[in-house]
Short mmCIF file of C-alpha atoms in Angstrom, two decimals:
data_model
loop_
_atom_site.label_atom_id
_atom_site.label_comp_id
_atom_site.label_asym_id
_atom_site.label_seq_id
_atom_site.Cartn_x
_atom_site.Cartn_y
_atom_site.Cartn_z
CA GLN A 986 -17.10 -0.10 5.38
CA VAL A 987 -15.46 1.54 2.39
CA GLN A 988 -15.45 -0.42 -0.86
CA LEU A 989 -13.23 0.45 -3.81
CA GLN A 990 -13.11 -0.82 -7.39
CA GLU A 991 -10.52 0.00 -10.04
CA SER A 992 -11.40 0.12 -13.72
CA GLY A 993 -9.68 0.98 -16.98
CA PRO A 994 -7.88 -0.44 -20.00
CA GLY A 995 -5.79 -3.56 -19.38
CA LEU A 996 -3.41 -2.77 -22.25
CA VAL A 997 -1.66 0.50 -23.01
CA LYS A 998 0.86 1.21 -25.76
CA PRO A 999 4.32 2.57 -24.92
CA SER A 1000 4.55 6.39 -24.82
CA GLU A 1001 0.77 6.69 -24.33
CA THR A 1002 -1.20 7.63 -21.19
CA LEU A 1003 -2.49 5.11 -18.66
CA SER A 1004 -5.84 6.19 -17.21
CA LEU A 1005 -7.62 4.43 -14.35
CA THR A 1006 -10.75 5.12 -12.34
CA CYS A 1007 -11.47 4.13 -8.75
CA THR A 1008 -15.16 4.00 -7.81
CA VAL A 1009 -15.86 4.26 -4.09
CA SER A 1010 -18.87 3.39 -1.96
CA GLY A 1011 -19.59 3.58 1.73
CA TYR A 1012 -17.34 6.54 2.48
CA SER A 1013 -17.64 9.95 4.10
CA SER A 1014 -16.31 13.33 3.09
CA ASP A 1015 -13.55 12.98 5.69
CA TYR A 1016 -11.84 10.24 3.72
CA TYR A 1017 -8.67 10.55 1.69
CA TRP A 1018 -7.43 8.41 -1.19
CA GLY A 1019 -4.34 6.91 -2.74
CA TRP A 1020 -2.91 4.81 -5.56
CA ILE A 1021 -0.34 2.04 -5.17
CA ARG A 1022 1.09 -0.29 -7.80
CA GLN A 1023 2.81 -3.68 -7.83
CA PRO A 1024 4.86 -4.87 -10.82
CA PRO A 1025 4.49 -8.60 -11.50
CA GLY A 1026 6.40 -10.60 -8.90
CA LYS A 1027 7.61 -7.47 -7.09
CA GLY A 1028 6.73 -5.34 -4.08
CA LEU A 1029 4.39 -2.42 -3.48
CA GLU A 1030 5.17 1.09 -4.76
CA TRP A 1031 3.31 4.17 -3.57
CA ILE A 1032 2.17 6.38 -6.46
CA GLY A 1033 0.42 9.25 -4.70
CA ASN A 1034 -2.28 10.45 -2.32
CA LEU A 1035 -5.17 12.86 -2.67
CA TYR A 1036 -6.03 15.05 0.33
CA HIS A 1037 -8.44 17.94 0.79
CA SER A 1038 -5.35 20.19 0.71
CA GLY A 1039 -4.01 18.79 -2.55
CA THR A 1040 -2.14 15.87 -4.07
CA TYR A 1041 1.20 14.37 -3.08
CA TYR A 1042 3.20 12.10 -5.35
CA ASN A 1043 6.11 9.69 -5.20
CA PRO A 1044 9.08 11.87 -6.24
CA SER A 1045 10.19 9.20 -8.73
CA LEU A 1046 6.84 9.42 -10.57
CA LYS A 1047 5.81 13.01 -9.91
CA SER A 1048 6.63 14.35 -13.37
CA ARG A 1049 4.36 11.80 -15.11
CA VAL A 1050 1.45 11.31 -12.69
CA THR A 1051 -1.80 13.14 -11.96
CA ILE A 1052 -4.43 12.12 -9.39
CA SER A 1053 -7.80 13.85 -9.49
CA VAL A 1054 -11.30 13.41 -8.06
CA ASP A 1055 -14.95 13.77 -9.05
CA VAL A 1056 -16.81 13.84 -5.74
CA SER A 1057 -20.22 13.93 -7.47
CA GLN A 1058 -19.49 10.57 -9.11
CA ASN A 1059 -17.78 9.03 -6.05
CA GLN A 1060 -14.70 8.47 -8.19
CA PHE A 1061 -11.04 9.38 -8.23
CA PHE A 1062 -8.62 8.97 -11.07
CA LEU A 1063 -5.03 8.17 -11.97
CA GLU A 1064 -3.13 9.25 -15.06
CA VAL A 1065 0.40 8.09 -15.85
CA ARG A 1066 1.86 9.71 -18.94
CA SER A 1067 4.57 8.49 -21.33
CA VAL A 1068 4.36 4.91 -20.10
CA THR A 1069 7.00 2.25 -20.70
CA ALA A 1070 7.15 -1.46 -19.99
CA ALA A 1071 8.35 -0.58 -16.48
CA ASP A 1072 4.87 0.77 -15.74
CA THR A 1073 3.33 -2.68 -16.21
CA ALA A 1074 1.80 -3.53 -12.85
CA VAL A 1075 -1.31 -4.27 -10.85
CA TYR A 1076 -2.68 -0.89 -9.83
CA TYR A 1077 -4.56 -0.57 -6.53
CA CYS A 1078 -6.65 2.27 -5.18
CA ALA A 1079 -7.09 2.56 -1.44
CA ASN A 1080 -8.43 4.87 1.21
CA TRP A 1081 -5.83 6.72 3.26
CA ASN A 1082 -6.33 7.06 7.00
CA MET A 1083 -5.17 10.59 7.74
CA GLY A 1084 -5.11 9.94 11.48
CA ALA A 1085 -2.96 6.81 11.45
CA TYR A 1086 -1.11 7.40 8.15
CA ASN A 1087 -1.95 4.01 6.66
CA PHE A 1088 -4.17 2.55 3.95
CA ASP A 1089 -7.30 1.07 5.54
CA PHE A 1090 -9.10 -0.58 2.64
CA TRP A 1091 -7.91 -1.56 -0.82
CA GLY A 1092 -9.60 -2.28 -4.12
CA PRO A 1093 -9.01 -5.71 -5.71
CA GLY A 1094 -6.53 -4.19 -8.17
CA THR A 1095 -6.36 -4.10 -11.95
CA LEU A 1096 -3.52 -5.33 -14.14
CA VAL A 1097 -2.25 -2.85 -16.70
CA THR A 1098 0.20 -4.11 -19.30
CA VAL A 1099 2.27 -1.71 -21.37
CA SER A 1100 3.01 -3.28 -24.72
CA SER A 1101 2.74 -2.49 -28.41
CA GLN B 44 15.76 -0.65 -3.49
CA SER B 45 13.16 -0.02 -0.79
CA VAL B 46 13.50 2.66 1.88
CA LEU B 47 12.40 0.11 4.49
CA THR B 48 14.34 -3.18 4.58
CA GLN B 49 12.66 -6.53 5.15
CA PRO B 50 14.07 -10.06 4.85
CA PRO B 51 12.98 -11.59 1.52
CA SER B 52 11.69 -14.73 3.20
CA VAL B 53 11.01 -16.40 6.53
CA SER B 54 9.59 -19.80 7.34
CA GLY B 55 8.24 -21.80 10.24
CA ALA B 56 6.40 -24.97 11.08
CA PRO B 57 2.74 -24.99 12.12
CA GLY B 58 2.37 -23.86 15.72
CA GLN B 59 5.71 -22.05 15.80
CA ARG B 60 6.43 -18.33 16.22
CA VAL B 61 7.96 -16.26 13.46
CA THR B 62 9.01 -12.63 13.32
CA ILE B 63 9.49 -10.32 10.36
CA SER B 64 11.73 -7.29 10.75
CA CYS B 65 11.40 -3.90 9.09
CA THR B 66 14.47 -1.68 9.29
CA GLY B 67 14.36 2.01 8.49
CA SER B 68 16.35 5.12 9.34
CA SER B 69 16.24 8.44 11.14
CA SER B 70 14.09 9.97 8.39
CA ASN B 71 11.24 7.49 8.74
CA ILE B 72 10.76 5.00 11.59
CA GLY B 73 13.46 6.69 13.68
CA ALA B 74 11.76 10.07 13.18
CA GLY B 75 8.78 8.77 15.15
CA TYR B 76 6.48 7.81 12.28
CA ASP B 77 4.28 4.81 12.95
CA VAL B 78 4.75 1.49 11.20
CA HIS B 79 1.90 -0.47 9.64
CA TRP B 80 1.79 -4.00 8.28
CA TYR B 81 -0.16 -5.53 5.41
CA GLN B 82 -0.80 -9.17 4.53
CA GLN B 83 -1.10 -10.14 0.87
CA LEU B 84 -2.46 -13.60 0.20
CA PRO B 85 -1.61 -15.06 -3.23
CA GLY B 86 -3.54 -13.34 -6.01
CA THR B 87 -5.29 -10.86 -3.74
CA ALA B 88 -4.96 -7.23 -2.68
CA PRO B 89 -3.03 -6.30 0.46
CA LYS B 90 -5.02 -6.21 3.68
CA LEU B 91 -4.24 -4.06 6.71
CA LEU B 92 -2.91 -6.33 9.47
CA ILE B 93 -1.38 -3.96 12.04
CA TYR B 94 -1.67 -0.17 12.25
CA GLY B 95 0.02 2.33 14.50
CA ASN B 96 2.87 -0.09 15.35
CA ASN B 97 0.83 -2.51 17.45
CA ASN B 98 -2.90 -2.14 16.85
CA ARG B 99 -5.03 -4.81 15.21
CA PRO B 100 -8.04 -3.95 13.03
CA SER B 101 -11.24 -5.78 13.86
CA GLY B 102 -11.04 -9.43 12.81
CA VAL B 103 -7.26 -9.84 13.04
CA PRO B 104 -6.46 -12.53 15.64
CA ASP B 105 -4.43 -11.66 18.72
CA ARG B 106 -1.74 -14.18 17.81
CA ILE B 107 -0.54 -11.47 15.41
CA SER B 108 1.28 -8.52 16.98
CA GLY B 109 3.56 -5.65 16.10
CA SER B 110 6.25 -3.65 17.85
CA LYS B 111 8.56 -0.76 17.15
CA SER B 112 11.87 0.32 18.66
CA GLY B 113 14.29 2.94 17.43
CA THR B 114 14.64 2.72 13.67
CA SER B 115 13.08 -0.76 13.38
CA ALA B 116 9.78 -2.57 13.74
CA SER B 117 8.73 -6.20 13.90
CA LEU B 118 5.71 -8.29 13.10
CA ALA B 119 5.25 -11.45 15.17
CA ILE B 120 2.95 -14.35 14.39
CA THR B 121 2.52 -17.07 17.00
CA GLY B 122 0.74 -20.41 16.60
CA LEU B 123 1.61 -20.40 12.91
CA GLN B 124 -1.13 -21.73 10.64
CA ALA B 125 -1.18 -22.73 6.98
CA GLU B 126 -3.47 -19.76 6.25
CA ASP B 127 -0.67 -17.39 7.34
CA GLU B 128 1.37 -18.26 4.24
CA ALA B 129 1.47 -14.93 2.41
CA ASP B 130 3.59 -11.89 1.61
CA TYR B 131 3.92 -9.26 4.34
CA TYR B 132 4.77 -5.59 3.84
CA CYS B 133 5.65 -2.88 6.32
CA GLN B 134 4.78 0.77 5.59
CA SER B 135 5.69 4.07 7.16
CA TYR B 136 6.27 7.73 6.31
CA ASP B 137 9.54 9.32 5.23
CA SER B 138 10.57 12.96 5.48
CA SER B 139 12.70 13.88 2.51
CA LEU B 140 13.74 17.08 0.77
CA SER B 141 10.66 16.73 -1.45
CA GLY B 142 8.27 16.45 1.51
CA SER B 143 6.74 13.52 3.35
CA ASP B 144 6.33 10.35 1.35
CA VAL B 145 4.62 7.02 1.95
CA VAL B 146 7.22 4.23 1.92
CA PHE B 147 6.91 0.45 1.84
CA GLY B 148 9.30 -2.35 2.69
CA GLY B 149 10.27 -4.74 -0.07
CA GLY B 150 8.06 -7.48 1.33
CA THR B 151 8.67 -10.79 3.09
CA LYS B 152 7.34 -14.13 1.91
CA LEU B 153 6.24 -16.30 4.82
CA THR B 154 6.30 -20.03 4.12
CA VAL B 155 4.57 -22.44 6.48
CA LEU B 156 6.53 -25.67 6.34
#
């Protein structure tokens, strides 16, 4: 079974870059990955997915987001640039099931607060 | 505003049956994309509950089921238990001008009375 764990700073200043790492274990090279976030007290928002063919982002975030991978380290990454208070959320990484088009397993999530 | 519409809340007494609807459009559910459901217990990450409209991952009891028709889908829970109290989210795929995007419903809070 795939296991995922998010890590990164819990506090980011406005206008700076939010950077998170997802460390994965128990996966195969056929897996794909994604990031989802959840503002406090609100619903889930898809950020983007990473496939062998490239990355795909939520159109509302595309201009500020980059997802990348380091296969040798079993890690993939999220960057959100020029953050504001609206980017305060619990950020989840998850594995994307390319056959069924759903997220199979999720990390526990990490809260990132944007504040000066 | 979410692309997929869910009722903000539903409730039921122990042992009863509840359903949660997920309404989309011709660019997502109505376009033939599957619907998936996630359960989020308080303070925890979402967990896959139903995939491919009506399939249960290993470990999900058969009193939980899903269905899809036209531009909508539903999650049904029978024999309601206290442990079912959680937030539930539907998820599908949406074809837009920018490509195909993952979309979630706004979530439904299930209260067991």
